[in-house]
PDB file of C-alpha atoms in Angstrom:
ATOM      1  CA  UNK H 914       0.074   0.211  -0.272  1.00  0.00           C
ATOM      2  CA  UNK H 915       1.165   3.758  -0.325  1.00  0.00           C
ATOM      3  CA  UNK H 916       1.460   3.523   3.548  1.00  0.00           C
ATOM      4  CA  UNK H 917       4.515   1.290   3.537  1.00  0.00           C
ATOM      5  CA  UNK H 918       6.321   3.309   1.011  1.00  0.00           C
ATOM      6  CA  UNK H 919       9.390   4.660   2.306  1.00  0.00           C
ATOM      7  CA  UNK H 920       9.871   7.906   2.499  1.00  0.00           C
ATOM      8  CA  UNK H 921      11.893  10.268  -0.064  1.00  0.00           C
ATOM      9  CA  UNK H 922      14.319  12.180   0.787  1.00  0.00           C
ATOM     10  CA  UNK H 923      14.609  15.612  -0.527  1.00  0.00           C
ATOM     11  CA  UNK H 924      18.502  14.566  -1.618  1.00  0.00           C
ATOM     12  CA  UNK H 925      16.765  12.042  -3.178  1.00  0.00           C
ATOM     13  CA  UNK H 926      14.225  13.897  -5.033  1.00  0.00           C
ATOM     14  CA  UNK H 927      16.783  16.462  -6.295  1.00  0.00           C
ATOM     15  CA  UNK H 928      19.165  13.940  -7.772  1.00  0.00           C
ATOM     16  CA  UNK H 929      16.388  12.625  -9.021  1.00  0.00           C
ATOM     17  CA  UNK H 930      14.984  15.772 -11.445  1.00  0.00           C
ATOM     18  CA  UNK H 931      18.611  16.397 -12.097  1.00  0.00           C
ATOM     19  CA  UNK H 932      18.992  13.144 -14.338  1.00  0.00           C
ATOM     20  CA  UNK H 933      15.332  14.109 -16.254  1.00  0.00           C
ATOM     21  CA  UNK H 934      16.748  17.472 -16.913  1.00  0.00           C
ATOM     22  CA  UNK H 935      19.782  15.684 -18.298  1.00  0.00           C
ATOM     23  CA  UNK H 936      17.879  14.125 -20.734  1.00  0.00           C
ATOM     24  CA  UNK H 937      15.534  16.687 -21.426  1.00  0.00           C
ATOM     25  CA  UNK H 938      17.134  20.055 -21.000  1.00  0.00           C
ATOM     26  CA  UNK H 939      14.215  21.928 -22.844  1.00  0.00           C
ATOM     27  CA  UNK H 940      12.192  21.393 -19.345  1.00  0.00           C
ATOM     28  CA  UNK H 941      15.140  22.219 -17.590  1.00  0.00           C
ATOM     29  CA  UNK H 942      14.891  25.797 -19.303  1.00  0.00           C
ATOM     30  CA  UNK H 943      10.651  25.991 -18.493  1.00  0.00           C
ATOM     31  CA  UNK H 944      10.436  24.764 -14.854  1.00  0.00           C
ATOM     32  CA  UNK H 945       8.671  27.824 -13.931  1.00  0.00           C
ATOM     33  CA  UNK H 946       6.055  27.556 -16.343  1.00  0.00           C
ATOM     34  CA  UNK H 947       2.522  26.010 -16.295  1.00  0.00           C
ATOM     35  CA  UNK H 948       2.320  22.687 -17.816  1.00  0.00           C
ATOM     36  CA  UNK H 949      -0.563  24.717 -19.912  1.00  0.00           C
ATOM     37  CA  UNK H 950       1.594  26.577 -20.761  1.00  0.00           C
ATOM     38  CA  UNK H 951       3.751  24.253 -22.773  1.00  0.00           C
ATOM     39  CA  UNK H 952       3.886  22.916 -26.706  1.00  0.00           C
ATOM     40  CA  UNK H 953       2.820  19.450 -26.815  1.00  0.00           C
ATOM     41  CA  UNK H 954       6.579  17.968 -27.169  1.00  0.00           C
ATOM     42  CA  UNK H 955       7.328  19.417 -24.039  1.00  0.00           C
ATOM     43  CA  UNK H 956       4.201  17.988 -22.254  1.00  0.00           C
ATOM     44  CA  UNK H 957       5.039  14.891 -24.041  1.00  0.00           C
ATOM     45  CA  UNK H 958       8.663  15.132 -22.345  1.00  0.00           C
ATOM     46  CA  UNK H 959       6.790  16.165 -18.993  1.00  0.00           C
ATOM     47  CA  UNK H 960       5.050  12.805 -19.095  1.00  0.00           C
ATOM     48  CA  UNK H 961       8.073  10.633 -19.951  1.00  0.00           C
ATOM     49  CA  UNK H 962      10.331  12.633 -17.511  1.00  0.00           C
ATOM     50  CA  UNK H 963       7.088  11.770 -14.759  1.00  0.00           C
ATOM     51  CA  UNK H 964       6.786   8.433 -15.601  1.00  0.00           C
ATOM     52  CA  UNK H 965      10.995   7.817 -15.188  1.00  0.00           C
ATOM     53  CA  UNK H 966      10.675   9.564 -11.905  1.00  0.00           C
ATOM     54  CA  UNK H 967       9.299   5.939 -10.158  1.00  0.00           C
ATOM     55  CA  UNK H 968      12.193   4.346 -11.517  1.00  0.00           C
ATOM     56  CA  UNK H 969      10.483   2.105 -14.009  1.00  0.00           C
ATOM     57  CA  UNK H 970      12.098  -1.104 -15.873  1.00  0.00           C
ATOM     58  CA  UNK H 971       9.773  -0.284 -18.501  1.00  0.00           C
ATOM     59  CA  UNK H 972       7.200   2.804 -20.120  1.00  0.00           C
ATOM     60  CA  UNK H 973       4.627   2.477 -22.377  1.00  0.00           C
ATOM     61  CA  UNK H 974       3.952   4.922 -24.911  1.00  0.00           C
ATOM     62  CA  UNK H 975       0.832   5.693 -26.983  1.00  0.00           C
ATOM     63  CA  UNK H 976       1.506   7.442 -30.369  1.00  0.00           C
ATOM     64  CA  UNK H 977       4.450   9.660 -28.646  1.00  0.00           C
ATOM     65  CA  UNK H 978       4.497  11.479 -32.529  1.00  0.00           C
ATOM     66  CA  UNK H 979       0.841  12.016 -32.577  1.00  0.00           C
ATOM     67  CA  UNK H 980      -0.024  15.948 -33.125  1.00  0.00           C
ATOM     68  CA  UNK H 981       4.155  16.826 -32.754  1.00  0.00           C
ATOM     69  CA  UNK H 982       6.946  19.019 -34.942  1.00  0.00           C
ATOM     70  CA  UNK H 983       9.171  16.099 -37.066  1.00  0.00           C
ATOM     71  CA  UNK H 984      12.084  17.931 -35.302  1.00  0.00           C
ATOM     72  CA  UNK H 985      10.567  16.834 -31.642  1.00  0.00           C
ATOM     73  CA  UNK H 986       9.360  13.600 -32.526  1.00  0.00           C
ATOM     74  CA  UNK H 987      12.968  13.250 -33.373  1.00  0.00           C
ATOM     75  CA  UNK H 988      14.587  14.231 -30.303  1.00  0.00           C
ATOM     76  CA  UNK H 989      12.554  13.187 -28.280  1.00  0.00           C
ATOM     77  CA  UNK H 990      12.706   9.848 -29.979  1.00  0.00           C
ATOM     78  CA  UNK H 991      16.793  10.326 -29.505  1.00  0.00           C
ATOM     79  CA  UNK H 992      16.178  10.647 -26.237  1.00  0.00           C
ATOM     80  CA  UNK H 993      14.096   7.737 -25.501  1.00  0.00           C
ATOM     81  CA  UNK H 994      16.536   5.620 -27.554  1.00  0.00           C
ATOM     82  CA  UNK H 995      19.801   7.254 -25.347  1.00  0.00           C
ATOM     83  CA  UNK H 996      17.472   6.105 -21.582  1.00  0.00           C
ATOM     84  CA  UNK H 997      16.835   2.787 -23.010  1.00  0.00           C
ATOM     85  CA  UNK H 998      20.576   2.520 -23.545  1.00  0.00           C
ATOM     86  CA  UNK H 999      22.373   4.342 -20.946  1.00  0.00           C
ATOM     87  CA  UNK H1000      19.268   3.682 -18.056  1.00  0.00           C
ATOM     88  CA  UNK H1001      18.584   0.591 -18.932  1.00  0.00           C
ATOM     89  CA  UNK H1002      15.007   1.203 -19.140  1.00  0.00           C
ATOM     90  CA  UNK H1003      12.651  -0.785 -21.956  1.00  0.00           C
ATOM     91  CA  UNK H1004      10.106   1.280 -23.702  1.00  0.00           C
ATOM     92  CA  UNK H1005       7.319  -0.110 -25.704  1.00  0.00           C
ATOM     93  CA  UNK H1006       6.211   2.110 -27.757  1.00  0.00           C
ATOM     94  CA  UNK H1007       2.646   2.006 -29.953  1.00  0.00           C
ATOM     95  CA  UNK H1008       3.355   4.220 -33.005  1.00  0.00           C
ATOM     96  CA  UNK H1009       1.632   4.347 -36.117  1.00  0.00           C
ATOM     97  CA  UNK H1010       4.476   6.179 -37.958  1.00  0.00           C
ATOM     98  CA  UNK H1011       6.459   2.969 -39.272  1.00  0.00           C
ATOM     99  CA  UNK H1012       9.117   4.795 -40.340  1.00  0.00           C
ATOM    100  CA  UNK H1013       9.882   6.620 -37.099  1.00  0.00           C
ATOM    101  CA  UNK H1014       8.973   3.424 -35.376  1.00  0.00           C
ATOM    102  CA  UNK H1015      11.570   1.282 -37.513  1.00  0.00           C
ATOM    103  CA  UNK H1016      14.089   3.804 -37.033  1.00  0.00           C
ATOM    104  CA  UNK H1017      15.087   3.883 -33.632  1.00  0.00           C
ATOM    105  CA  UNK H1018      13.136   0.086 -32.358  1.00  0.00           C
ATOM    106  CA  UNK H1019      15.298  -2.861 -31.405  1.00  0.00           C
ATOM    107  CA  UNK H1020      12.475  -5.107 -31.586  1.00  0.00           C
ATOM    108  CA  UNK H1021       8.895  -4.524 -33.551  1.00  0.00           C
ATOM    109  CA  UNK H1022       5.816  -6.179 -33.662  1.00  0.00           C
ATOM    110  CA  UNK H1023       3.950  -5.263 -37.593  1.00  0.00           C
ATOM    111  CA  UNK H1024      -0.342  -5.211 -36.130  1.00  0.00           C
ATOM    112  CA  UNK H1025      -2.808  -5.461 -38.629  1.00  0.00           C
ATOM    113  CA  UNK H1026      -6.271  -5.903 -37.558  1.00  0.00           C
ATOM    114  CA  UNK H1027      -5.354  -6.778 -34.552  1.00  0.00           C
ATOM    115  CA  UNK H1028      -3.496  -9.972 -35.217  1.00  0.00           C
ATOM    116  CA  UNK H1029       0.774  -9.650 -35.152  1.00  0.00           C
ATOM    117  CA  UNK H1030       1.522  -9.445 -39.383  1.00  0.00           C
ATOM    118  CA  UNK H1031       5.334  -9.876 -38.796  1.00  0.00           C
ATOM    119  CA  UNK H1032       7.987  -9.576 -35.882  1.00  0.00           C
ATOM    120  CA  UNK H1033      11.397  -8.981 -35.623  1.00  0.00           C
ATOM    121  CA  UNK H1034      14.703  -7.411 -35.357  1.00  0.00           C
ATOM    122  CA  UNK H1035      13.504  -3.586 -36.616  1.00  0.00           C
ATOM    123  CA  UNK H1036      16.882  -3.310 -39.016  1.00  0.00           C
ATOM    124  CA  UNK H1037      15.408  -6.740 -40.240  1.00  0.00           C
ATOM    125  CA  UNK H1038      12.140  -5.486 -41.010  1.00  0.00           C
ATOM    126  CA  UNK H1039      13.146  -2.338 -42.792  1.00  0.00           C
ATOM    127  CA  UNK H1040      15.086  -4.297 -44.921  1.00  0.00           C
ATOM    128  CA  UNK H1041      12.057  -6.160 -46.448  1.00  0.00           C
ATOM    129  CA  UNK H1042      11.084  -5.009 -49.782  1.00  0.00           C
ATOM    130  CA  UNK H1043       7.154  -5.753 -48.549  1.00  0.00           C
ATOM    131  CA  UNK H1044       7.407  -4.114 -45.715  1.00  0.00           C
ATOM    132  CA  UNK H1045       9.119  -1.574 -47.506  1.00  0.00           C
ATOM    133  CA  UNK H1046       6.086  -1.225 -49.949  1.00  0.00           C
ATOM    134  CA  UNK H1047       3.222  -1.717 -47.319  1.00  0.00           C
ATOM    135  CA  UNK H1048       4.370  -0.050 -44.336  1.00  0.00           C
ATOM    136  CA  UNK H1049       6.930   2.641 -45.197  1.00  0.00           C
ATOM    137  CA  UNK H1050       5.174   3.824 -48.423  1.00  0.00           C
ATOM    138  CA  UNK H1051       8.379   3.073 -50.521  1.00  0.00           C
ATOM    139  CA  UNK H1052       8.270   1.549 -53.975  1.00  0.00           C
ATOM    140  CA  UNK H1053       9.543  -1.576 -54.902  1.00  0.00           C
ATOM    141  CA  UNK H1054      12.735  -1.528 -56.960  1.00  0.00           C
ATOM    142  CA  UNK H1055      12.596  -2.901 -59.991  1.00  0.00           C
ATOM    143  CA  UNK H1056      15.026  -6.232 -59.969  1.00  0.00           C
TER     144      UNK H1056
END
């Protein structure tokens, strides 16, 4: 229960917050702003940062790119990739943008009509001509 949880010291909380600001320097710059006055990308960063304060082993991100500018999306996905590699946090990502997801993911499942159509290492899926044609919007190369 919540009452059984050990209290977190101010020093630990500050250290954890500094770790989040290390990955999201944009949040540090906006730390005094009210959440309602931050951009969609900054709000997504706050959501990820809040989740990371609990030191999870797994974070689920549902459509993190939705409605965000491409540069912000790349920034967020790069940070998520760094968190995965440096902090050993796994991310389960539900993302419609297959190109983006397969670029940053290590392993992927392509789901069609609620069923897993394909799965495997993301780089192997990205290299398949059928994936390129049907999911990545690339015309098949003529042989």
